[in-house]
Short mmCIF file of C-alpha atoms and ligand atoms in Angstrom, two decimals:
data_model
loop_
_atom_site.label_atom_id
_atom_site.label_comp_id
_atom_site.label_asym_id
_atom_site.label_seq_id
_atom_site.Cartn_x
_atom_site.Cartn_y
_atom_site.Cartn_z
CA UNK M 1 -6.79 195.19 -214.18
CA UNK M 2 -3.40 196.60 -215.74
CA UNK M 3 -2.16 195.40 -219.02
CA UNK M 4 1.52 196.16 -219.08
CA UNK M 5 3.77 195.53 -222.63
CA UNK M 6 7.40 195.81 -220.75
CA UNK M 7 9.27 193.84 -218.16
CA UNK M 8 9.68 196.82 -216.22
CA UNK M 9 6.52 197.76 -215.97
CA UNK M 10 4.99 194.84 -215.01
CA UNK M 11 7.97 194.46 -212.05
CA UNK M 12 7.13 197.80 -211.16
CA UNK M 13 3.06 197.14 -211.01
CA UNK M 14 3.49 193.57 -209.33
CA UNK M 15 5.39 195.59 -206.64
CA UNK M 16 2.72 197.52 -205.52
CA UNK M 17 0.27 194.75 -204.81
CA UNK M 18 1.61 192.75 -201.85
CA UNK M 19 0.57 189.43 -201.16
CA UNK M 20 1.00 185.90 -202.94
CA UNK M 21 1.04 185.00 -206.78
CA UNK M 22 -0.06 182.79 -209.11
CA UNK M 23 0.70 183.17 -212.76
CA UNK M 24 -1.21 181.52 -215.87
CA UNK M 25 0.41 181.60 -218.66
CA UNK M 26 -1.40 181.80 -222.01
CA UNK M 27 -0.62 182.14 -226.00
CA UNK M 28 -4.18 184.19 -225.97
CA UNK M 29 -7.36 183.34 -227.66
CA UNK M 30 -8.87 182.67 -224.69
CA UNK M 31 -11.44 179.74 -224.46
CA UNK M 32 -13.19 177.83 -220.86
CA UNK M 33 -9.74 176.27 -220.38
CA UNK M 34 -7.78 179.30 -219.99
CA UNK M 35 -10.58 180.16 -217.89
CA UNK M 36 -10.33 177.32 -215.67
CA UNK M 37 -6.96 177.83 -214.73
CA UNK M 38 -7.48 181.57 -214.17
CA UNK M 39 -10.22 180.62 -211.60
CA UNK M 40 -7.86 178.24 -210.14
CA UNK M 41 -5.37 180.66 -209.66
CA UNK M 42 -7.44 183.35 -208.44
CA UNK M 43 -8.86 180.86 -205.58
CA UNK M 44 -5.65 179.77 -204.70
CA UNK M 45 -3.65 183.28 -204.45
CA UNK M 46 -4.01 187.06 -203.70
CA UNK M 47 -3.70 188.22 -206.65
CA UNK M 48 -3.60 186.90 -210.27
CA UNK M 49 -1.00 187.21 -213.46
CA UNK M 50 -2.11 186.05 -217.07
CA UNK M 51 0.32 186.25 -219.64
CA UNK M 52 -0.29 186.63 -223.13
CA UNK M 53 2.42 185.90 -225.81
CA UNK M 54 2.45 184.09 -228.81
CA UNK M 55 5.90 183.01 -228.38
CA UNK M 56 7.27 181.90 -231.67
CA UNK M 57 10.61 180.12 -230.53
CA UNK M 58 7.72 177.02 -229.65
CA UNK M 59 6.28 176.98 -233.28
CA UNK M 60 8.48 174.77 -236.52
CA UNK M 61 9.31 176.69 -239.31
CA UNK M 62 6.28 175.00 -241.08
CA UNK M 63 3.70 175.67 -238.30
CA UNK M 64 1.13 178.06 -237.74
CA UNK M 65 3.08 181.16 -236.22
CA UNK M 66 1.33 183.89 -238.38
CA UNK M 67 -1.91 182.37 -238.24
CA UNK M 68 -2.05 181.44 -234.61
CA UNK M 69 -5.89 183.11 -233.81
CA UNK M 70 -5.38 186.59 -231.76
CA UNK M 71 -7.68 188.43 -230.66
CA UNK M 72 -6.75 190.35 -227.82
CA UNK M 73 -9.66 192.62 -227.18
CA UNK M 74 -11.42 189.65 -226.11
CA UNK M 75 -9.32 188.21 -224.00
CA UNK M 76 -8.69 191.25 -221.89
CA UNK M 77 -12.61 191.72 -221.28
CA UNK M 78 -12.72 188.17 -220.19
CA UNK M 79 -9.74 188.58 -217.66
CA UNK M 80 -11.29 191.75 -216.11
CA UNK M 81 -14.26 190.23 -215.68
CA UNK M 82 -12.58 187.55 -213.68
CA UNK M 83 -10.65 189.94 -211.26
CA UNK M 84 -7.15 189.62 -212.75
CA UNK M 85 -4.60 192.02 -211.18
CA UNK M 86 -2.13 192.05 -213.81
CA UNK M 87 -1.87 191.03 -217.84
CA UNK M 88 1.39 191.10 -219.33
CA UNK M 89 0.80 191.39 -222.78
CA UNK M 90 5.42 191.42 -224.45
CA UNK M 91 5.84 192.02 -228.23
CA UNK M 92 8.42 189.10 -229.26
CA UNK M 93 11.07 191.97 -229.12
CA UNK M 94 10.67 192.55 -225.47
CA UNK M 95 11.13 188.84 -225.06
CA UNK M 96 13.79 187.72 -227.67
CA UNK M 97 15.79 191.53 -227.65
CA UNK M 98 18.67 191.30 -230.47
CA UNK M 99 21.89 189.04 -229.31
CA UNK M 100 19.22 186.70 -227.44
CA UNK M 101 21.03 183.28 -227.24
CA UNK M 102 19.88 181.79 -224.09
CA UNK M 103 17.72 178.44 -224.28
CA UNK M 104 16.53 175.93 -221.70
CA UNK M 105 16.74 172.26 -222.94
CA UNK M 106 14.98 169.61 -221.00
CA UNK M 107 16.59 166.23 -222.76
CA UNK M 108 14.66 163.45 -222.18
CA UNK M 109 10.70 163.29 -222.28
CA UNK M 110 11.32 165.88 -225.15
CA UNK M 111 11.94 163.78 -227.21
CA UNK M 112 8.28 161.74 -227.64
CA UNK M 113 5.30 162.58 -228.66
CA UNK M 114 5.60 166.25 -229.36
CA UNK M 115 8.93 166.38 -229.43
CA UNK M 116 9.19 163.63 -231.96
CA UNK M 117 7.00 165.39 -234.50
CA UNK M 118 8.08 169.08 -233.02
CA UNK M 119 11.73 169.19 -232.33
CA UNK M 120 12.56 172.65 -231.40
CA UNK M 121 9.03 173.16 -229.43
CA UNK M 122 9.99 172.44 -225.97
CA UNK M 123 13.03 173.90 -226.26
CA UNK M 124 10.85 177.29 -226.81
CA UNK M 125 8.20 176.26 -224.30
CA UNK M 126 10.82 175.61 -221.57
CA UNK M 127 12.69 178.95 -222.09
CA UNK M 128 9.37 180.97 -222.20
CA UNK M 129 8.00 179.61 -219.31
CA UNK M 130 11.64 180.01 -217.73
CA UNK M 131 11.63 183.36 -218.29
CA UNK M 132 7.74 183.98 -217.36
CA UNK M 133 9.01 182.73 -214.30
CA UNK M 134 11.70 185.15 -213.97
CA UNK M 135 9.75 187.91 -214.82
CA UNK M 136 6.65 187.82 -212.53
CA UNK M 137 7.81 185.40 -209.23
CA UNK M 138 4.72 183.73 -208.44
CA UNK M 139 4.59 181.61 -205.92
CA UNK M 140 2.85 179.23 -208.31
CA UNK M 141 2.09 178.39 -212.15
CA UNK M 142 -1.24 177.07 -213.63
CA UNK M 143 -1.23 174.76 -216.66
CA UNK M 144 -3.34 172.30 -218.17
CA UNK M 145 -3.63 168.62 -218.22
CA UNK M 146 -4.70 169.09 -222.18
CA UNK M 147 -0.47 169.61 -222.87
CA UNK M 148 0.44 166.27 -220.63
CA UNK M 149 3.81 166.13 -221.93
CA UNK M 150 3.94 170.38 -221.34
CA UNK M 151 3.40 169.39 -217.72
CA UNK M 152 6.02 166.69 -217.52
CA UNK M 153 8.36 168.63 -219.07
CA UNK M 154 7.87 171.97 -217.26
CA UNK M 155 7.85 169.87 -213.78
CA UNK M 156 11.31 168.95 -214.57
CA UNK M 157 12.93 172.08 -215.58
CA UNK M 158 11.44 173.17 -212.30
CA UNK M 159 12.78 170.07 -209.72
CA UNK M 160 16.21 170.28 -212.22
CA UNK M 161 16.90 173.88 -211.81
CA UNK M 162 15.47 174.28 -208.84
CA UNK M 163 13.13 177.44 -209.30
CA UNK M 164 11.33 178.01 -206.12
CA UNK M 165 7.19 178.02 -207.99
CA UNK M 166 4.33 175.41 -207.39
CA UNK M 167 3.40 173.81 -210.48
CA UNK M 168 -0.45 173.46 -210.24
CA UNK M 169 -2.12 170.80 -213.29
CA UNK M 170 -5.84 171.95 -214.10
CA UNK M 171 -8.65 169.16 -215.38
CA UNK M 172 -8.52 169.50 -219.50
CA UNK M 173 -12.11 171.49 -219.98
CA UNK M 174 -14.39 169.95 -222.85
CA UNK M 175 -16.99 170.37 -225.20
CA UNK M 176 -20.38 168.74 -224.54
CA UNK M 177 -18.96 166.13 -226.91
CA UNK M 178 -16.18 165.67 -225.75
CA UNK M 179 -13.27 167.34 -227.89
CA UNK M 180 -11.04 169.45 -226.15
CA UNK M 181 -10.99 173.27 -225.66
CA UNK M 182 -8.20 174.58 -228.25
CA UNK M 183 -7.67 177.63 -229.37
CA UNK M 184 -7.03 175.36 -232.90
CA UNK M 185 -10.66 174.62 -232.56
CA UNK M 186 -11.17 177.48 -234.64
CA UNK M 187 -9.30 176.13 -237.44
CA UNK M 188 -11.98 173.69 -237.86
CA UNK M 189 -14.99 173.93 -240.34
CA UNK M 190 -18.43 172.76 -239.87
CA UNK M 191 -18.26 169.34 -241.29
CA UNK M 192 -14.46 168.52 -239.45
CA UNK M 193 -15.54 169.63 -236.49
CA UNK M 194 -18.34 166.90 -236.69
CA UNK M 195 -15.65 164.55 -236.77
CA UNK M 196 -13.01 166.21 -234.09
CA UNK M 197 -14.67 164.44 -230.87
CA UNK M 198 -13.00 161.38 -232.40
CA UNK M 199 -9.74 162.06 -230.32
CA UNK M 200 -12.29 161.23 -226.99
CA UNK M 201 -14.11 158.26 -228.28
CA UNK M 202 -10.50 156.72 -228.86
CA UNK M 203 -8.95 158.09 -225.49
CA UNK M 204 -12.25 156.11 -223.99
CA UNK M 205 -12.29 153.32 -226.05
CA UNK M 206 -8.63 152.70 -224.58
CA UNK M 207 -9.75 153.34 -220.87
CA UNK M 208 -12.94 151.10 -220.82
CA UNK M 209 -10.53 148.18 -222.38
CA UNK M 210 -7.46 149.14 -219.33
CA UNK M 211 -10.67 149.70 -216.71
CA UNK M 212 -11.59 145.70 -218.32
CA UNK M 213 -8.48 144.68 -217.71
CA UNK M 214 -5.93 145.18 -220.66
CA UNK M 215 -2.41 145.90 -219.89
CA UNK M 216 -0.87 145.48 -223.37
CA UNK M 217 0.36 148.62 -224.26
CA UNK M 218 0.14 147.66 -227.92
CA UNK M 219 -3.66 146.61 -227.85
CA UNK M 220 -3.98 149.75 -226.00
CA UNK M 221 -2.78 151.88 -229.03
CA UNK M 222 -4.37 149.27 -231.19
CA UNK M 223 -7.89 149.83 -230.08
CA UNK M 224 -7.05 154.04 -230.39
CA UNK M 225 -5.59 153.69 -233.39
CA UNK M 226 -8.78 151.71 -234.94
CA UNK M 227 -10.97 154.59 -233.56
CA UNK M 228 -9.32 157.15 -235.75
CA UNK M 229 -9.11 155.37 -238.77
CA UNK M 230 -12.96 154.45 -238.65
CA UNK M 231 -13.24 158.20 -239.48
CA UNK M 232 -12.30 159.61 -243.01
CA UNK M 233 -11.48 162.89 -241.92
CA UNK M 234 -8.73 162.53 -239.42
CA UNK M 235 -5.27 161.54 -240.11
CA UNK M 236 -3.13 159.96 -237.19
CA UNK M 237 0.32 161.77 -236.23
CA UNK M 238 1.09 159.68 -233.09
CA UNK M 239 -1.00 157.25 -230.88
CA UNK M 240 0.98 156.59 -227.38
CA UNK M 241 0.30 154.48 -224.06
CA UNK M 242 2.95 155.45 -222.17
CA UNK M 243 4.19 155.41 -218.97
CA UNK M 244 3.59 158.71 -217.17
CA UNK M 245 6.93 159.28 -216.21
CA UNK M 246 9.42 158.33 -218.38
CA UNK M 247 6.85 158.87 -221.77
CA UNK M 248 9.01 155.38 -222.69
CA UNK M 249 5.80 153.28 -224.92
CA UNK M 250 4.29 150.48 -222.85
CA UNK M 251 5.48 147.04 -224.43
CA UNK M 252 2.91 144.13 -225.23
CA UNK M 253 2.85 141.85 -221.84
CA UNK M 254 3.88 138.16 -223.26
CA UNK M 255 0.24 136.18 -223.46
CA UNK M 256 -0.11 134.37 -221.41
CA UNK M 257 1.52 136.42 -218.50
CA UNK M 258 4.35 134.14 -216.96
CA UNK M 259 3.77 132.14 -213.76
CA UNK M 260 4.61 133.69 -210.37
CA UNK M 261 3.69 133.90 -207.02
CA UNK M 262 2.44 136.69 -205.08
CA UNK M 263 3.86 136.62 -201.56
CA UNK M 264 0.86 138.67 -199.88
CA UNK M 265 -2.25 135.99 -200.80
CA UNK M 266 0.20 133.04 -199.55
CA UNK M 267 3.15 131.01 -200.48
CA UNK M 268 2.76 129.26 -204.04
CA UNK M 269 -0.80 130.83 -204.46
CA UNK M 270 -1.50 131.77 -207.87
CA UNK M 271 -0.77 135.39 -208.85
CA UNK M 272 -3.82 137.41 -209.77
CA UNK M 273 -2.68 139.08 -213.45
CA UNK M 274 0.28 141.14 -211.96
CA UNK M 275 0.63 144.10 -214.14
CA UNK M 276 3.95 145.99 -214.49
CA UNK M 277 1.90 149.00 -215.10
CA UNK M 278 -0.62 148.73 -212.38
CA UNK M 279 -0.41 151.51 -209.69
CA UNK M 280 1.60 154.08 -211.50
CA UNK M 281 0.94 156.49 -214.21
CA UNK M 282 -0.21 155.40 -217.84
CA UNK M 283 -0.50 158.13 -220.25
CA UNK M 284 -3.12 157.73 -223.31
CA UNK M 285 -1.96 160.54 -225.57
CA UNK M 286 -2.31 161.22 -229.39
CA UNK M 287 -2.18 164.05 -231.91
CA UNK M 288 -4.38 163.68 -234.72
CA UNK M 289 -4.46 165.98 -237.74
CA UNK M 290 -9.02 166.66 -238.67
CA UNK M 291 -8.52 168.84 -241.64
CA UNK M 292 -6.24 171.52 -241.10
CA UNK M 293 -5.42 171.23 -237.24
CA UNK M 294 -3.28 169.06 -235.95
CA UNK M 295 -5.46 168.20 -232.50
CA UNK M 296 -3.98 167.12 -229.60
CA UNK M 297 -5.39 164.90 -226.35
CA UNK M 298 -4.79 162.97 -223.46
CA UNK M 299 -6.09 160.39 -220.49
CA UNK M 300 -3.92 160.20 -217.61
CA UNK M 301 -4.31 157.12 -215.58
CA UNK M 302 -2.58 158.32 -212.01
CA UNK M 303 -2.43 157.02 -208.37
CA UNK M 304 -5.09 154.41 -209.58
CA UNK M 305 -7.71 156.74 -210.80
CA UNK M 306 -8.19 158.33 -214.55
CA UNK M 307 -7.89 161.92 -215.54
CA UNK M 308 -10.17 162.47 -218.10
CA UNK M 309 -11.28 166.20 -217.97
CA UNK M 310 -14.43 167.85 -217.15
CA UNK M 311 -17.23 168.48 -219.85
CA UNK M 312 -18.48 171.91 -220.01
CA UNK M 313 -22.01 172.01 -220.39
P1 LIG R 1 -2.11 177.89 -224.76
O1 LIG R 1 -2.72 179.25 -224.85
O2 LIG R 1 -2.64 176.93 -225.76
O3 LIG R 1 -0.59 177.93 -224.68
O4 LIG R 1 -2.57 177.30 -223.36
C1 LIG R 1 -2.31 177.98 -222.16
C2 LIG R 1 -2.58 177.06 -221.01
O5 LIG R 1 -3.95 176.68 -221.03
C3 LIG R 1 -1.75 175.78 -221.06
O6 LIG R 1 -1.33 175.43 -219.75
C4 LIG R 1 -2.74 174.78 -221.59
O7 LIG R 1 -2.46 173.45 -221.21
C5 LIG R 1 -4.01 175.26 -220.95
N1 LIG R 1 -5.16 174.76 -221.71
C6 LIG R 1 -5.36 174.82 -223.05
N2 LIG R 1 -6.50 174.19 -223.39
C7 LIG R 1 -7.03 173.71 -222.23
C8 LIG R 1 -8.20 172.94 -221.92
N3 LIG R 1 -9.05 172.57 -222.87
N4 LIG R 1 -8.41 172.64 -220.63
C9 LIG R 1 -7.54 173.02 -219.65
N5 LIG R 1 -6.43 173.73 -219.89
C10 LIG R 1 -6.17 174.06 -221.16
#
């Protein structure tokens, strides 16, 4: 495994190993997430990339930039002992050279979610991963399901600008009880990290109630939103059910549902509950602040199935 620091270099080490490429890209502090993608990529290509940058056009002026946990030692023992060909490892200099003005701006599902609470981040996520692209021309990219809106936004800088890489979206890897790998995890002491798996009992509060049969989006968010607040420690940013898509909130259905027919059990039959959101994509999202970290998770609901993650026992 070669760490390189430059652009150069790491061109000039990629071209030596023929073959196909997939790329993970990574802010560091490795955890069974990263992992999981890294194994994904490695199975899927010849040979492996794993970036790590803390890039710091993603983070607000009031966020954790100087904090954000490094350790890189670590993380470079755990990629060699998965087999990875290549680290590239850029100081922000290399990145963001003086006279840098060139951003990506994806305009729509930026603005949600994230993007409501974190206005410049995806404009920083989009032009890292835009030039990570550049830079190593993999045949395909690696991210997690853990950053839904990430994925939705990264998938359309790709189809709009047509760059010629595979987007690949790994299961969100969990805890035994259920909270979600972060490198932010570490932020959290003993007694709020008692109370962090709250995220997951909301997110599957929500599910068993849509798996029951609820399609209003607001008793959706409702039920989530009643999960968090049963617990003292954690303070709600944003609960969402959204559509999958567009990120647009799902609206309350008017109760009861109107009248209609459905042409496939018979003329003037009565309509089983037709749902407007039945069949495509619902995402349950939220960020919730447990003590210091602002935590982030998702369900995805896609292709009539749910996306839930994988514990890690
Ligand atoms: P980060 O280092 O936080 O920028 O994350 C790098 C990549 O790992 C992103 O694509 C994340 O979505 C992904 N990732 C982070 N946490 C998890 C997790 N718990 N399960 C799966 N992927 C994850």
């Amino acid at each position: 495994m070669q760490v390189l620091t430059t652009i150069e270099d790491f061109r000039q080490a990629k071209a030596r190993l023929a073959g196909t490429w997939g790329l993970v890209p990574t802010m560091g502090f490795l955890h069974e997430g990263h992992l999981s993608l890294v194994k994904r990529a490695k199975a899927e290509n010849d040979h492996v990339a794993v970036s790590i940058f803390v890039n710091p056009t993603q983070f607000g002026p009031n966020e954790d930039l100087a904090a954000y946990p490094r350790d890189l030692d670590r993380d470079l023992s755990l990629l060699k002992s998965l087999d990875v060909d290549l680290v590239f490892n850029p100081t922000p200099d290399v990145m963001y050279p003086p006279n840098y003005q060139t951003y990506v701006t994806v305009e729509d599902v930026t603005k949600y979610l994230e993007g409501a609470s974190r206005p410049t981040h995806f404009r920083g996520v989009a032009t890292v991963v835009a030039k990570l692209f550049n830079i190593v021309g993999a045949e395909r990219a690696y991210f997690g399901q853990k950053d839904a809106q990430q994925t939705i936004v990264i998938k359309r800088m790709v189809a709009d600008l047509n760059m010629p890489i595979d987007i690949i979206i790994c299961p969100t890897q969990r805890e035994a009880d259920g909270l979600a790998m972060s490198s932010r995890n570490t932020y959290l002491d003993a007694e709020h990290r008692q109370a962090a798996p709250v995220l997951y009992r909301a997110l599957t509060a929500a599910k068993n109630a849509f798996d029951q049969g609820e399609r209003d989006g607001d008793r959706l968010r409702s039920i989530m939103r009643g999960v968090i607040e049963a617990e003292p420690l954690a303070k709600i940013d944003y609960v969402s059910a959204a559509d999958a898509t567009t990120l647009q909130e799902l609206n309350p259905l008017p109760n009861p549902p109107p009248s209609t027919t459905n042409p496939s059990s018979g003329e003037g039959a009565p309509s089983p509950q037709l749902s407007p959101i039945e069949g495509e994509g619902v995402l349950l999202s939220m960020a919730v602040r447990v003590g210091k970290p602002r935590l982030i998770d998702n369900f995805l609901y896609q292709d009539g199935q749910w996306l839930t993650g994988q514990i890690v026992s």
